[in-house]
Amino acid sequence: MRRLLGALVAGGSATAALGTAHALVNARLVRTPPADPPPCAEPVSVLVPARNEAHRVTPTLRSLLAQRGVPDLEVLVCDDGSTDGTADVVRAVAAGDPRVRLITGSPPPDGLPGKPGACARLAAEARGRVLVCVDADVVLEPHAVAATVHLLRSAGLDAVSPFPRQLADDAATRLVQPLLQWSWLVFLPLRLAERSPRESLSAANGQFFAVDADALRRCGGFEAVADAVLDDIALMRAVKRSGGRGAVADGSGVARCRMYRGWAEVAAGYEKSLWAATGSPLNAVLLAVLLGWVFVLPPVAALTGSRVGLLGYAAAVLGRAVTARRTGGRAWPDALAHPVSVGVLLRLLARSWRARRAGTLTWKGRPLHGSR
């Protein structure tokens, strides 16, 4: 038993080191929107789905109206059944700006998420050759849209998702939110994922997502992912399935997002989506075993005096710090708590599957039974 445990610790530590080496490679290869993009020569439509976002949509809209280098820009906002006066806030911020159009959405079918339907409604009204989806809690830098369109075109992509810098300043968000960027920088071979048609090699963040309008039509549009809880990844997979190329990018220099505040919001947000990220209970168990083996077992062994376990812990901490620095996050001392972060993630994963099996998933006041 002692030899078996030692072998498991050694294997986990070695795998953690490989993951960190991969993150170092990805940190050099990951695409980044340029800081000084040329003016955009084509019409661009920014799509903002909004449901009960009155408390935070103002900075988003102001940042969109301050975009530079996009002379033919329209901003379409879908009020998705809000009950908090979101539409009134949008009208007040727009102040008659002809670039802004407010559209009233319709409720989604029972059990399906509302965001894909809201985005489909917006896309149907859009006239841009490039559609840029922006969540109502995202704030863009003035060059963000022009830089993203330039990246899309210059790299020959059909879709690109510049991952915003995630703002985290409480214990729950500092533990969990950095794992979003960490996951794809450590595990996803970025340049291979761009070229490969394999849907499993897909990453995206719907907070900020740009897609060629023709490519969107070819893949079936947002209607094709109407039942997807993780509609961003589902859309990237649909683009690939239709023969397109898509990529995730480091958008920390062009966008920022405060996704959640405190444990209650973190737990609710991940509860509604983690089950969909793993796809099946078996996959969830396999992922939990992998993460526990590589990122929890070595540091636990280090506490008992294992030098190999200490090396594995150090490798994982380095990987966490590398990804944080590359994506605008806080590296220290947060990276030192990486095993705790992974443990919290595993707890959230179990909670998500329990809610899924019990049929108690909800999001923004709507029951949720999406199939992916």
CSV table of C-alpha atoms in Angstrom, one decimal:
chain,number,residue,atom,x,y,z
A,1,MET,CA,0.0,0.0,0.0
A,2,ARG,CA,2.9,2.4,0.8
A,3,ARG,CA,4.5,1.7,-2.6
A,4,LEU,CA,1.2,2.2,-4.4
A,5,LEU,CA,0.6,5.5,-2.6
A,6,GLY,CA,4.1,6.6,-3.4
A,7,ALA,CA,3.6,5.8,-7.0
A,8,LEU,CA,0.3,7.7,-7.1
A,9,VAL,CA,2.0,10.7,-5.5
A,10,ALA,CA,4.9,10.6,-8.0
A,11,GLY,CA,2.5,10.2,-10.9
A,12,GLY,CA,0.4,13.1,-9.8
A,13,SER,CA,3.4,15.3,-9.2
A,14,ALA,CA,4.8,14.5,-12.7
A,15,THR,CA,1.5,15.2,-14.3
A,16,ALA,CA,1.2,18.6,-12.5
A,17,ALA,CA,4.7,19.4,-13.8
A,18,LEU,CA,3.7,18.5,-17.3
A,19,GLY,CA,0.6,20.7,-17.0
A,20,THR,CA,2.7,23.6,-15.9
A,21,ALA,CA,5.1,23.1,-18.8
A,22,HIS,CA,2.1,23.1,-21.1
A,23,ALA,CA,0.7,26.3,-19.5
A,24,LEU,CA,4.1,28.0,-20.1
A,25,VAL,CA,3.9,27.1,-23.8
A,26,ASN,CA,0.3,28.2,-24.1
A,27,ALA,CA,1.1,31.5,-22.4
A,28,ARG,CA,3.5,32.3,-25.3
A,29,LEU,CA,1.2,31.0,-28.0
A,30,VAL,CA,-2.2,32.3,-26.9
A,31,ARG,CA,-3.5,35.0,-29.3
A,32,THR,CA,-4.1,38.5,-28.0
A,33,PRO,CA,-6.1,41.3,-29.5
A,34,PRO,CA,-3.7,44.1,-30.6
A,35,ALA,CA,-3.3,47.2,-28.4
A,36,ASP,CA,-3.4,49.5,-31.4
A,37,PRO,CA,-5.7,48.0,-34.1
A,38,PRO,CA,-6.4,49.5,-37.5
A,39,PRO,CA,-9.8,51.0,-38.0
A,40,CYS,CA,-12.5,48.4,-38.7
A,41,ALA,CA,-13.7,48.7,-42.4
A,42,GLU,CA,-16.9,46.6,-42.0
A,43,PRO,CA,-20.1,47.0,-40.1
A,44,VAL,CA,-20.1,45.5,-36.7
A,45,SER,CA,-23.1,44.6,-34.5
A,46,VAL,CA,-22.7,44.3,-30.7
A,47,LEU,CA,-25.3,42.1,-29.1
A,48,VAL,CA,-26.1,42.5,-25.4
A,49,PRO,CA,-28.6,40.1,-23.9
A,50,ALA,CA,-29.8,41.5,-20.6
A,51,ARG,CA,-32.1,40.1,-17.9
A,52,ASN,CA,-32.4,42.0,-14.7
A,53,GLU,CA,-29.2,43.8,-15.2
A,54,ALA,CA,-30.3,47.4,-14.1
A,55,HIS,CA,-27.6,47.4,-11.4
A,56,ARG,CA,-24.7,46.9,-13.6
A,57,VAL,CA,-25.5,47.4,-17.3
A,58,THR,CA,-24.6,51.1,-17.3
A,59,PRO,CA,-20.8,50.7,-17.3
A,60,THR,CA,-21.1,48.1,-20.1
A,61,LEU,CA,-23.2,50.4,-22.3
A,62,ARG,CA,-21.0,53.4,-21.7
A,63,SER,CA,-17.9,51.3,-22.7
A,64,LEU,CA,-19.6,50.2,-25.9
A,65,LEU,CA,-20.6,53.7,-26.9
A,66,ALA,CA,-17.0,54.8,-26.3
A,67,GLN,CA,-15.5,52.3,-28.8
A,68,ARG,CA,-13.0,53.7,-31.2
A,69,GLY,CA,-12.0,52.6,-34.7
A,70,VAL,CA,-15.5,51.1,-35.5
A,71,PRO,CA,-17.2,53.8,-37.6
A,72,ASP,CA,-20.1,51.5,-38.6
A,73,LEU,CA,-21.2,50.2,-35.2
A,74,GLU,CA,-24.6,49.3,-33.8
A,75,VAL,CA,-25.4,48.2,-30.3
A,76,LEU,CA,-28.4,45.9,-29.9
A,77,VAL,CA,-29.7,45.2,-26.4
A,78,CYS,CA,-32.4,42.6,-25.7
A,79,ASP,CA,-34.4,43.1,-22.6
A,80,ASP,CA,-35.0,39.5,-21.8
A,81,GLY,CA,-38.1,39.7,-19.5
A,82,SER,CA,-36.5,42.0,-16.9
A,83,THR,CA,-38.5,43.1,-13.9
A,84,ASP,CA,-36.0,45.5,-12.4
A,85,GLY,CA,-36.2,48.4,-14.9
A,86,THR,CA,-33.3,47.3,-17.1
A,87,ALA,CA,-35.0,48.7,-20.2
A,88,ASP,CA,-35.3,52.2,-18.6
A,89,VAL,CA,-31.6,52.2,-17.6
A,90,VAL,CA,-30.7,51.3,-21.2
A,91,ARG,CA,-32.8,54.1,-22.6
A,92,ALA,CA,-31.3,56.6,-20.1
A,93,VAL,CA,-27.7,55.6,-20.9
A,94,ALA,CA,-28.3,55.6,-24.7
A,95,ALA,CA,-29.9,59.1,-24.4
A,96,GLY,CA,-31.2,58.9,-28.0
A,97,ASP,CA,-27.9,57.7,-29.5
A,98,PRO,CA,-28.9,56.2,-32.9
A,99,ARG,CA,-26.4,53.5,-32.6
A,100,VAL,CA,-28.4,51.8,-29.8
A,101,ARG,CA,-31.5,49.8,-30.3
A,102,LEU,CA,-33.5,48.2,-27.5
A,103,ILE,CA,-35.4,45.0,-28.4
A,104,THR,CA,-37.9,43.2,-26.3
A,105,GLY,CA,-37.3,39.5,-26.0
A,106,SER,CA,-39.7,36.7,-25.6
A,107,PRO,CA,-39.7,34.0,-22.9
A,108,PRO,CA,-37.8,30.8,-23.8
A,109,PRO,CA,-39.5,27.4,-23.8
A,110,ASP,CA,-40.0,25.9,-20.4
A,111,GLY,CA,-36.7,24.6,-18.9
A,112,LEU,CA,-34.4,26.1,-21.6
A,113,PRO,CA,-31.9,28.9,-20.8
A,114,GLY,CA,-32.9,32.3,-22.0
A,115,LYS,CA,-29.6,33.7,-23.2
A,116,PRO,CA,-29.4,31.7,-26.6
A,117,GLY,CA,-32.9,32.8,-27.4
A,118,ALA,CA,-32.1,36.5,-26.6
A,119,CYS,CA,-29.0,36.3,-28.7
A,120,ALA,CA,-30.9,34.7,-31.6
A,121,ARG,CA,-33.4,37.6,-31.4
A,122,LEU,CA,-30.6,40.1,-31.6
A,123,ALA,CA,-28.8,38.3,-34.4
A,124,ALA,CA,-31.9,38.4,-36.5
A,125,GLU,CA,-32.0,42.2,-36.2
A,126,ALA,CA,-28.3,42.7,-36.7
A,127,ARG,CA,-26.9,44.1,-39.9
A,128,GLY,CA,-23.1,43.7,-39.1
A,129,ARG,CA,-20.8,41.4,-41.0
A,130,VAL,CA,-19.3,40.6,-37.6
A,131,LEU,CA,-21.4,40.0,-34.5
A,132,VAL,CA,-19.9,40.7,-31.1
A,133,CYS,CA,-21.7,39.2,-28.1
A,134,VAL,CA,-21.1,41.1,-24.8
A,135,ASP,CA,-22.6,40.2,-21.5
A,136,ALA,CA,-24.2,43.0,-19.5
A,137,ASP,CA,-21.5,42.7,-16.7
A,138,VAL,CA,-18.5,43.2,-19.1
A,139,VAL,CA,-16.7,46.5,-19.5
A,140,LEU,CA,-14.6,46.9,-22.6
A,141,GLU,CA,-11.6,49.1,-23.3
A,142,PRO,CA,-12.1,51.7,-26.0
A,143,HIS,CA,-10.2,49.7,-28.6
A,144,ALA,CA,-11.7,46.3,-27.7
A,145,VAL,CA,-14.1,45.8,-30.5
A,146,ALA,CA,-11.8,47.0,-33.3
A,147,ALA,CA,-9.0,44.8,-31.8
A,148,THR,CA,-11.2,41.8,-31.7
A,149,VAL,CA,-12.4,42.2,-35.2
A,150,HIS,CA,-8.8,42.6,-36.4
A,151,LEU,CA,-7.8,39.5,-34.6
A,152,LEU,CA,-10.7,37.6,-36.1
A,153,ARG,CA,-9.8,38.6,-39.6
A,154,SER,CA,-6.0,38.6,-39.5
A,155,ALA,CA,-5.9,35.1,-38.0
A,156,GLY,CA,-8.4,33.7,-40.5
A,157,LEU,CA,-10.9,32.7,-37.8
A,158,ASP,CA,-14.7,32.4,-38.0
A,159,ALA,CA,-15.1,32.9,-34.2
A,160,VAL,CA,-12.9,34.2,-31.4
A,161,SER,CA,-13.6,34.5,-27.7
A,162,PRO,CA,-11.2,37.0,-25.9
A,163,PHE,CA,-11.4,35.9,-22.3
A,164,PRO,CA,-12.0,39.0,-20.1
A,165,ARG,CA,-10.0,39.6,-17.0
A,166,GLN,CA,-12.0,38.2,-14.1
A,167,LEU,CA,-12.4,40.6,-11.2
A,168,ALA,CA,-12.2,38.8,-7.9
A,169,ASP,CA,-11.8,40.4,-4.5
A,170,ASP,CA,-13.5,38.2,-2.0
A,171,ALA,CA,-12.5,34.7,-0.7
A,172,ALA,CA,-15.0,32.8,-2.9
A,173,THR,CA,-14.2,34.5,-6.2
A,174,ARG,CA,-10.4,34.5,-5.5
A,175,LEU,CA,-10.5,30.8,-4.9
A,176,VAL,CA,-12.8,29.8,-7.9
A,177,GLN,CA,-12.7,32.4,-10.7
A,178,PRO,CA,-9.0,32.0,-11.6
A,179,LEU,CA,-9.7,28.3,-12.5
A,180,LEU,CA,-11.5,29.4,-15.6
A,181,GLN,CA,-8.4,30.7,-17.4
A,182,TRP,CA,-6.2,28.1,-15.6
A,183,SER,CA,-8.2,25.3,-17.0
A,184,TRP,CA,-7.8,26.0,-20.7
A,185,LEU,CA,-4.2,27.3,-20.4
A,186,VAL,CA,-3.1,24.1,-18.6
A,187,PHE,CA,-5.2,21.5,-20.5
A,188,LEU,CA,-6.1,22.8,-24.0
A,189,PRO,CA,-3.4,22.7,-26.8
A,190,LEU,CA,-4.4,26.1,-28.1
A,191,ARG,CA,-2.9,26.2,-31.6
A,192,LEU,CA,-3.9,22.6,-32.3
A,193,ALA,CA,-7.4,23.4,-31.1
A,194,GLU,CA,-7.6,26.2,-33.7
A,195,ARG,CA,-6.8,23.8,-36.6
A,196,SER,CA,-8.6,20.7,-35.4
A,197,PRO,CA,-12.2,20.1,-36.3
A,198,ARG,CA,-12.6,18.1,-33.1
A,199,GLU,CA,-15.4,19.6,-31.1
A,200,SER,CA,-13.8,18.4,-27.8
A,201,LEU,CA,-10.9,20.8,-28.4
A,202,SER,CA,-13.1,23.9,-27.9
A,203,ALA,CA,-13.1,26.7,-25.3
A,204,ALA,CA,-15.0,29.9,-25.2
A,205,ASN,CA,-16.4,32.5,-22.9
A,206,GLY,CA,-19.8,34.0,-23.8
A,207,GLN,CA,-18.9,37.1,-21.8
A,208,PHE,CA,-17.1,38.4,-25.0
A,209,PHE,CA,-17.5,36.4,-28.2
A,210,ALA,CA,-17.1,37.6,-31.8
A,211,VAL,CA,-18.3,35.6,-34.8
A,212,ASP,CA,-18.5,36.1,-38.5
A,213,ALA,CA,-22.1,36.6,-39.5
A,214,ASP,CA,-21.9,34.2,-42.4
A,215,ALA,CA,-20.3,31.6,-40.2
A,216,LEU,CA,-23.0,32.0,-37.7
A,217,ARG,CA,-25.6,31.3,-40.3
A,218,ARG,CA,-23.8,28.3,-41.7
A,219,CYS,CA,-23.7,26.6,-38.2
A,220,GLY,CA,-27.4,27.2,-37.6
A,221,GLY,CA,-27.1,30.3,-35.5
A,222,PHE,CA,-28.0,30.6,-31.8
A,223,GLU,CA,-31.1,28.5,-32.6
A,224,ALA,CA,-28.7,25.6,-32.9
A,225,VAL,CA,-27.7,25.9,-29.3
A,226,ALA,CA,-31.0,26.9,-27.8
A,227,ASP,CA,-31.0,24.0,-25.3
A,228,ALA,CA,-27.3,24.6,-24.2
A,229,VAL,CA,-26.6,25.8,-20.7
A,230,LEU,CA,-23.0,26.4,-21.8
A,231,ASP,CA,-24.1,28.2,-25.0
A,232,ASP,CA,-20.7,29.7,-25.6
A,233,ILE,CA,-18.8,26.4,-25.9
A,234,ALA,CA,-21.8,24.9,-27.8
A,235,LEU,CA,-21.6,27.7,-30.3
A,236,MET,CA,-17.9,27.3,-30.8
A,237,ARG,CA,-18.4,23.6,-31.4
A,238,ALA,CA,-21.2,24.4,-33.9
A,239,VAL,CA,-18.8,26.7,-35.8
A,240,LYS,CA,-16.3,23.9,-36.0
A,241,ARG,CA,-18.9,21.3,-36.9
A,242,SER,CA,-19.8,23.5,-39.9
A,243,GLY,CA,-16.2,23.7,-41.1
A,244,GLY,CA,-15.2,26.9,-39.4
A,245,ARG,CA,-12.2,27.8,-37.2
A,246,GLY,CA,-12.5,29.2,-33.8
A,247,ALA,CA,-10.2,30.1,-30.9
A,248,VAL,CA,-10.1,31.4,-27.4
A,249,ALA,CA,-7.8,34.4,-26.8
A,250,ASP,CA,-6.4,36.3,-23.9
A,251,GLY,CA,-8.8,39.3,-23.6
A,252,SER,CA,-7.5,40.6,-20.3
A,253,GLY,CA,-6.2,43.7,-21.9
A,254,VAL,CA,-9.4,44.6,-23.6
A,255,ALA,CA,-12.2,43.5,-21.3
A,256,ARG,CA,-13.0,42.9,-17.7
A,257,CYS,CA,-15.9,41.2,-15.9
A,258,ARG,CA,-17.0,40.9,-12.3
A,259,MET,CA,-19.0,37.7,-12.8
A,260,TYR,CA,-19.9,37.0,-9.1
A,261,ARG,CA,-19.7,38.4,-5.6
A,262,GLY,CA,-19.4,36.1,-2.6
A,263,TRP,CA,-20.0,32.4,-2.0
A,264,ALA,CA,-23.8,32.5,-2.7
A,265,GLU,CA,-23.4,33.9,-6.2
A,266,VAL,CA,-20.4,31.6,-7.0
A,267,ALA,CA,-22.3,28.5,-5.8
A,268,ALA,CA,-25.4,29.4,-7.7
A,269,GLY,CA,-23.5,30.2,-10.9
A,270,TYR,CA,-21.4,27.1,-11.0
A,271,GLU,CA,-24.3,24.9,-9.8
A,272,LYS,CA,-26.2,25.7,-12.9
A,273,SER,CA,-23.4,25.0,-15.3
A,274,LEU,CA,-20.8,22.5,-14.1
A,275,TRP,CA,-22.9,19.5,-14.8
A,276,ALA,CA,-23.1,20.6,-18.4
A,277,ALA,CA,-19.4,21.1,-18.6
A,278,THR,CA,-18.8,17.4,-17.7
A,279,GLY,CA,-21.6,16.0,-19.8
A,280,SER,CA,-22.3,12.8,-17.8
A,281,PRO,CA,-21.9,11.6,-14.2
A,282,LEU,CA,-19.2,9.2,-15.3
A,283,ASN,CA,-17.2,12.1,-16.9
A,284,ALA,CA,-17.7,14.1,-13.7
A,285,VAL,CA,-16.3,11.3,-11.6
A,286,LEU,CA,-13.3,10.8,-13.9
A,287,LEU,CA,-12.6,14.5,-13.9
A,288,ALA,CA,-12.8,14.6,-10.1
A,289,VAL,CA,-10.4,11.7,-9.8
A,290,LEU,CA,-8.0,13.3,-12.2
A,291,LEU,CA,-8.0,16.7,-10.4
A,292,GLY,CA,-7.8,15.1,-7.0
A,293,TRP,CA,-4.9,12.9,-8.1
A,294,VAL,CA,-2.8,15.7,-9.7
A,295,PHE,CA,-3.6,18.7,-7.6
A,296,VAL,CA,-4.8,17.5,-4.2
A,297,LEU,CA,-2.9,14.3,-3.4
A,298,PRO,CA,0.6,15.7,-3.8
A,299,PRO,CA,0.2,18.6,-1.4
A,300,VAL,CA,-1.5,16.3,1.1
A,301,ALA,CA,1.4,14.0,0.8
A,302,ALA,CA,3.8,16.9,1.2
A,303,LEU,CA,2.2,17.6,4.6
A,304,THR,CA,3.3,14.2,5.7
A,305,GLY,CA,6.9,14.9,4.6
A,306,SER,CA,6.9,13.7,1.0
A,307,ARG,CA,9.5,15.6,-1.0
A,308,VAL,CA,7.9,14.3,-4.3
A,309,GLY,CA,4.6,15.6,-3.1
A,310,LEU,CA,6.1,19.0,-2.3
A,311,LEU,CA,7.6,19.1,-5.8
A,312,GLY,CA,4.2,18.4,-7.3
A,313,TYR,CA,2.6,21.1,-5.1
A,314,ALA,CA,5.2,23.6,-6.2
A,315,ALA,CA,4.7,22.7,-9.9
A,316,ALA,CA,0.9,23.2,-9.5
A,317,VAL,CA,1.4,26.5,-7.7
A,318,LEU,CA,3.8,27.7,-10.5
A,319,GLY,CA,1.2,26.8,-13.1
A,320,ARG,CA,-1.5,28.7,-11.3
A,321,ALA,CA,0.8,31.7,-11.0
A,322,VAL,CA,1.8,31.6,-14.7
A,323,THR,CA,-1.8,31.5,-15.9
A,324,ALA,CA,-2.8,34.3,-13.5
A,325,ARG,CA,0.0,36.6,-14.7
A,326,ARG,CA,-0.8,35.9,-18.3
A,327,THR,CA,-4.5,36.7,-17.9
A,328,GLY,CA,-4.4,39.7,-15.6
A,329,GLY,CA,-5.2,37.8,-12.4
A,330,ARG,CA,-3.7,37.9,-8.9
A,331,ALA,CA,-0.8,35.5,-8.7
A,332,TRP,CA,0.2,35.8,-5.1
A,333,PRO,CA,-0.6,34.7,-2.5
A,334,ASP,CA,-3.6,33.1,-4.2
A,335,ALA,CA,-1.7,30.5,-6.1
A,336,LEU,CA,-0.5,29.0,-2.9
A,337,ALA,CA,-4.1,28.0,-2.2
A,338,HIS,CA,-4.4,26.1,-5.4
A,339,PRO,CA,-5.2,22.7,-3.8
A,340,VAL,CA,-8.0,24.4,-1.8
A,341,SER,CA,-9.3,26.0,-5.1
A,342,VAL,CA,-9.5,22.6,-6.7
A,343,GLY,CA,-11.2,21.1,-3.7
A,344,VAL,CA,-13.8,23.8,-3.8
A,345,LEU,CA,-14.3,23.2,-7.5
A,346,LEU,CA,-14.9,19.5,-6.8
A,347,ARG,CA,-17.5,20.4,-4.1
A,348,LEU,CA,-19.3,22.6,-6.6
A,349,LEU,CA,-19.2,19.9,-9.2
A,350,ALA,CA,-20.9,17.4,-6.9
A,351,ARG,CA,-23.4,20.1,-5.9
A,352,SER,CA,-24.2,20.8,-9.6
A,353,TRP,CA,-24.9,17.1,-10.4
A,354,ARG,CA,-27.1,16.7,-7.3
A,355,ALA,CA,-29.2,19.7,-8.3
A,356,ARG,CA,-29.3,18.4,-11.9
A,357,ARG,CA,-30.6,14.9,-10.8
A,358,ALA,CA,-33.1,16.5,-8.3
A,359,GLY,CA,-34.4,18.8,-11.1
A,360,THR,CA,-33.9,21.9,-8.9
A,361,LEU,CA,-31.6,23.9,-11.3
A,362,THR,CA,-32.6,27.5,-11.8
A,363,TRP,CA,-31.0,30.6,-13.3
A,364,LYS,CA,-32.3,34.2,-13.0
A,365,GLY,CA,-35.6,33.0,-11.7
A,366,ARG,CA,-36.2,30.4,-14.4
A,367,PRO,CA,-36.2,26.6,-14.1
A,368,LEU,CA,-33.4,25.1,-16.1
A,369,HIS,CA,-33.3,21.8,-17.8
A,370,GLY,CA,-31.0,22.4,-20.7
A,371,SER,CA,-29.6,19.2,-22.3
A,372,ARG,CA,-25.9,20.3,-22.5
